[in-house]
Amino acid sequence: QVQLVESGGGLVQAGGSLRLSCAVSGRTFSYYGMGWFRQAPGKEREFVAAIDWSGGRTNYADSVKGRFTISRDNVKNTMYLQMNSLKPEDTAVYYCAVRYSAGWAINTSEYDYWGQGTQVTVSS
């Protein structure tokens, strides 16, 4: 019904920048929130950033606040995550998600659809 595809991951040096994209296709609600999560090997999937249907409200995990910026383009049906000042601890598979609600959420259980993920590796 809803398909999400992440792209833009790769290998970068510490202090560098990377921009992730999440393309949404298929049938969706008119108003839906979106979010970015990440998962490192042996770790649980954790919240990174979220955005409401209009892009007017955002929320960030403390670990990325001030370094990452979430945005969305509803005409292109695409969400973005601009990542600056990257650290080795940012290394993980990054997932985008959609929830059938206008607002954002920080828990994985509150999202309805997920992408397959894109690998981000930050070297020292």
PDB file of C-alpha atoms in Angstrom:
ATOM      1  CA  GLN A   1       0.000   0.000   0.000  1.00  0.00           C
ATOM      2  CA  VAL A   2       2.758   2.442   0.990  1.00  0.00           C
ATOM      3  CA  GLN A   3       6.369   2.122  -0.106  1.00  0.00           C
ATOM      4  CA  LEU A   4       9.346   4.023   1.320  1.00  0.00           C
ATOM      5  CA  VAL A   5      12.828   3.955  -0.194  1.00  0.00           C
ATOM      6  CA  GLU A   6      15.845   5.513   1.534  1.00  0.00           C
ATOM      7  CA  SER A   7      18.926   6.718  -0.323  1.00  0.00           C
ATOM      8  CA  GLY A   8      22.012   8.863   0.220  1.00  0.00           C
ATOM      9  CA  GLY A   9      23.910   6.724   2.699  1.00  0.00           C
ATOM     10  CA  GLY A  10      27.620   6.077   2.402  1.00  0.00           C
ATOM     11  CA  LEU A  11      31.046   6.397   4.000  1.00  0.00           C
ATOM     12  CA  VAL A  12      32.170   9.778   5.324  1.00  0.00           C
ATOM     13  CA  GLN A  13      34.908  11.051   7.612  1.00  0.00           C
ATOM     14  CA  ALA A  14      34.165  12.419  11.063  1.00  0.00           C
ATOM     15  CA  GLY A  15      33.106  16.042  10.813  1.00  0.00           C
ATOM     16  CA  GLY A  16      31.694  15.561   7.336  1.00  0.00           C
ATOM     17  CA  SER A  17      28.142  15.866   6.046  1.00  0.00           C
ATOM     18  CA  LEU A  18      25.616  13.607   4.367  1.00  0.00           C
ATOM     19  CA  ARG A  19      22.054  14.081   3.124  1.00  0.00           C
ATOM     20  CA  LEU A  20      19.576  11.208   3.259  1.00  0.00           C
ATOM     21  CA  SER A  21      16.379  11.044   1.206  1.00  0.00           C
ATOM     22  CA  CYS A  22      13.196   9.024   1.672  1.00  0.00           C
ATOM     23  CA  ALA A  23      10.854   8.716  -1.305  1.00  0.00           C
ATOM     24  CA  VAL A  24       7.235   7.799  -0.531  1.00  0.00           C
ATOM     25  CA  SER A  25       4.941   6.135  -3.061  1.00  0.00           C
ATOM     26  CA  GLY A  26       1.606   4.333  -3.034  1.00  0.00           C
ATOM     27  CA  ARG A  27      -1.558   5.258  -1.198  1.00  0.00           C
ATOM     28  CA  THR A  28      -1.160   7.493   1.839  1.00  0.00           C
ATOM     29  CA  PHE A  29      -3.356   9.688   4.000  1.00  0.00           C
ATOM     30  CA  SER A  30      -3.562  13.360   3.088  1.00  0.00           C
ATOM     31  CA  TYR A  31      -1.933  14.251   6.414  1.00  0.00           C
ATOM     32  CA  TYR A  32       0.777  12.032   7.850  1.00  0.00           C
ATOM     33  CA  GLY A  33       3.795  12.404  10.062  1.00  0.00           C
ATOM     34  CA  MET A  34       7.224  11.049   9.197  1.00  0.00           C
ATOM     35  CA  GLY A  35      10.371  10.183  11.074  1.00  0.00           C
ATOM     36  CA  TRP A  36      13.948   8.956  10.873  1.00  0.00           C
ATOM     37  CA  PHE A  37      15.295   6.139  13.046  1.00  0.00           C
ATOM     38  CA  ARG A  38      18.643   4.368  13.146  1.00  0.00           C
ATOM     39  CA  GLN A  39      19.956   1.011  14.289  1.00  0.00           C
ATOM     40  CA  ALA A  40      23.554   0.011  14.957  1.00  0.00           C
ATOM     41  CA  PRO A  41      24.690  -3.649  15.168  1.00  0.00           C
ATOM     42  CA  GLY A  42      23.608  -5.182  18.464  1.00  0.00           C
ATOM     43  CA  LYS A  43      21.517  -2.137  19.369  1.00  0.00           C
ATOM     44  CA  GLU A  44      17.800  -1.397  19.360  1.00  0.00           C
ATOM     45  CA  ARG A  45      16.324   0.893  16.763  1.00  0.00           C
ATOM     46  CA  GLU A  46      16.384   4.444  18.139  1.00  0.00           C
ATOM     47  CA  PHE A  47      14.615   7.682  17.332  1.00  0.00           C
ATOM     48  CA  VAL A  48      16.552  10.332  15.400  1.00  0.00           C
ATOM     49  CA  ALA A  49      14.122  12.985  14.139  1.00  0.00           C
ATOM     50  CA  ALA A  50      10.454  13.479  13.249  1.00  0.00           C
ATOM     51  CA  ILE A  51       8.332  15.958  11.298  1.00  0.00           C
ATOM     52  CA  ASP A  52       4.605  16.656  11.052  1.00  0.00           C
ATOM     53  CA  TRP A  53       2.532  16.615   7.860  1.00  0.00           C
ATOM     54  CA  SER A  54       3.293  20.229   6.897  1.00  0.00           C
ATOM     55  CA  GLY A  55       6.928  20.374   7.964  1.00  0.00           C
ATOM     56  CA  GLY A  56       6.086  23.092  10.467  1.00  0.00           C
ATOM     57  CA  ARG A  57       6.799  21.024  13.585  1.00  0.00           C
ATOM     58  CA  THR A  58       9.935  18.960  14.141  1.00  0.00           C
ATOM     59  CA  ASN A  59      11.569  17.033  16.953  1.00  0.00           C
ATOM     60  CA  TYR A  60      15.085  15.658  17.440  1.00  0.00           C
ATOM     61  CA  ALA A  61      16.870  13.209  19.669  1.00  0.00           C
ATOM     62  CA  ASP A  62      19.262  14.907  22.080  1.00  0.00           C
ATOM     63  CA  SER A  63      22.202  13.116  20.471  1.00  0.00           C
ATOM     64  CA  VAL A  64      21.652  14.795  17.084  1.00  0.00           C
ATOM     65  CA  LYS A  65      20.037  18.116  17.976  1.00  0.00           C
ATOM     66  CA  GLY A  66      21.976  21.006  16.469  1.00  0.00           C
ATOM     67  CA  ARG A  67      23.714  18.738  13.948  1.00  0.00           C
ATOM     68  CA  PHE A  68      20.868  17.122  11.984  1.00  0.00           C
ATOM     69  CA  THR A  69      17.972  18.808  10.165  1.00  0.00           C
ATOM     70  CA  ILE A  70      14.790  17.038   9.043  1.00  0.00           C
ATOM     71  CA  SER A  71      12.634  18.422   6.227  1.00  0.00           C
ATOM     72  CA  ARG A  72      10.033  17.289   3.704  1.00  0.00           C
ATOM     73  CA  ASP A  73       8.751  18.209   0.254  1.00  0.00           C
ATOM     74  CA  ASN A  74       5.130  17.107  -0.089  1.00  0.00           C
ATOM     75  CA  VAL A  75       5.046  17.915  -3.813  1.00  0.00           C
ATOM     76  CA  LYS A  76       7.895  15.465  -4.412  1.00  0.00           C
ATOM     77  CA  ASN A  77       6.659  13.107  -1.673  1.00  0.00           C
ATOM     78  CA  THR A  78      10.150  13.058  -0.225  1.00  0.00           C
ATOM     79  CA  MET A  79      11.616  13.508   3.255  1.00  0.00           C
ATOM     80  CA  TYR A  80      15.219  14.507   3.928  1.00  0.00           C
ATOM     81  CA  LEU A  81      17.733  14.296   6.737  1.00  0.00           C
ATOM     82  CA  GLN A  82      20.685  16.671   6.490  1.00  0.00           C
ATOM     83  CA  MET A  83      23.458  15.373   8.735  1.00  0.00           C
ATOM     84  CA  ASN A  84      26.349  17.683   9.618  1.00  0.00           C
ATOM     85  CA  SER A  85      29.318  17.332  11.979  1.00  0.00           C
ATOM     86  CA  LEU A  86      29.031  13.559  11.777  1.00  0.00           C
ATOM     87  CA  LYS A  87      30.594  11.429  14.499  1.00  0.00           C
ATOM     88  CA  PRO A  88      31.654   7.755  14.486  1.00  0.00           C
ATOM     89  CA  GLU A  89      28.793   7.021  16.891  1.00  0.00           C
ATOM     90  CA  ASP A  90      26.363   8.100  14.156  1.00  0.00           C
ATOM     91  CA  THR A  91      27.282   4.933  12.246  1.00  0.00           C
ATOM     92  CA  ALA A  92      24.113   2.882  11.735  1.00  0.00           C
ATOM     93  CA  VAL A  93      21.459   1.825   9.275  1.00  0.00           C
ATOM     94  CA  TYR A  94      19.038   4.723   8.913  1.00  0.00           C
ATOM     95  CA  TYR A  95      15.326   4.046   8.350  1.00  0.00           C
ATOM     96  CA  CYS A  96      12.497   6.363   7.354  1.00  0.00           C
ATOM     97  CA  ALA A  97       8.950   5.782   8.568  1.00  0.00           C
ATOM     98  CA  VAL A  98       5.382   7.031   8.054  1.00  0.00           C
ATOM     99  CA  ARG A  99       2.551   7.198  10.573  1.00  0.00           C
ATOM    100  CA  TYR A 100      -1.124   7.707   9.774  1.00  0.00           C
ATOM    101  CA  SER A 101      -1.431  10.814  11.901  1.00  0.00           C
ATOM    102  CA  ALA A 102      -0.755  14.468  11.170  1.00  0.00           C
ATOM    103  CA  GLY A 103       1.744  14.871  13.984  1.00  0.00           C
ATOM    104  CA  TRP A 104       5.108  13.311  14.804  1.00  0.00           C
ATOM    105  CA  ALA A 105       6.034  10.559  17.235  1.00  0.00           C
ATOM    106  CA  ILE A 106       9.257   9.223  18.747  1.00  0.00           C
ATOM    107  CA  ASN A 107       8.375   5.549  19.325  1.00  0.00           C
ATOM    108  CA  THR A 108       8.815   2.875  16.662  1.00  0.00           C
ATOM    109  CA  SER A 109       5.457   1.328  17.601  1.00  0.00           C
ATOM    110  CA  GLU A 110       3.652   4.520  16.589  1.00  0.00           C
ATOM    111  CA  TYR A 111       4.697   4.270  12.929  1.00  0.00           C
ATOM    112  CA  ASP A 112       2.863   2.220  10.323  1.00  0.00           C
ATOM    113  CA  TYR A 113       5.273   1.849   7.383  1.00  0.00           C
ATOM    114  CA  TRP A 114       9.049   1.526   7.139  1.00  0.00           C
ATOM    115  CA  GLY A 115      11.716   1.651   4.471  1.00  0.00           C
ATOM    116  CA  GLN A 116      14.491  -0.917   4.057  1.00  0.00           C
ATOM    117  CA  GLY A 117      17.202   1.381   5.387  1.00  0.00           C
ATOM    118  CA  THR A 118      20.414   2.951   4.123  1.00  0.00           C
ATOM    119  CA  GLN A 119      23.852   2.426   5.660  1.00  0.00           C
ATOM    120  CA  VAL A 120      25.748   5.398   7.082  1.00  0.00           C
ATOM    121  CA  THR A 121      29.347   4.812   8.158  1.00  0.00           C
ATOM    122  CA  VAL A 122      31.439   7.547   9.783  1.00  0.00           C
ATOM    123  CA  SER A 123      35.182   6.940  10.047  1.00  0.00           C
ATOM    124  CA  SER A 124      37.576   8.534  12.543  1.00  0.00           C
TER     125      SER A 124
END
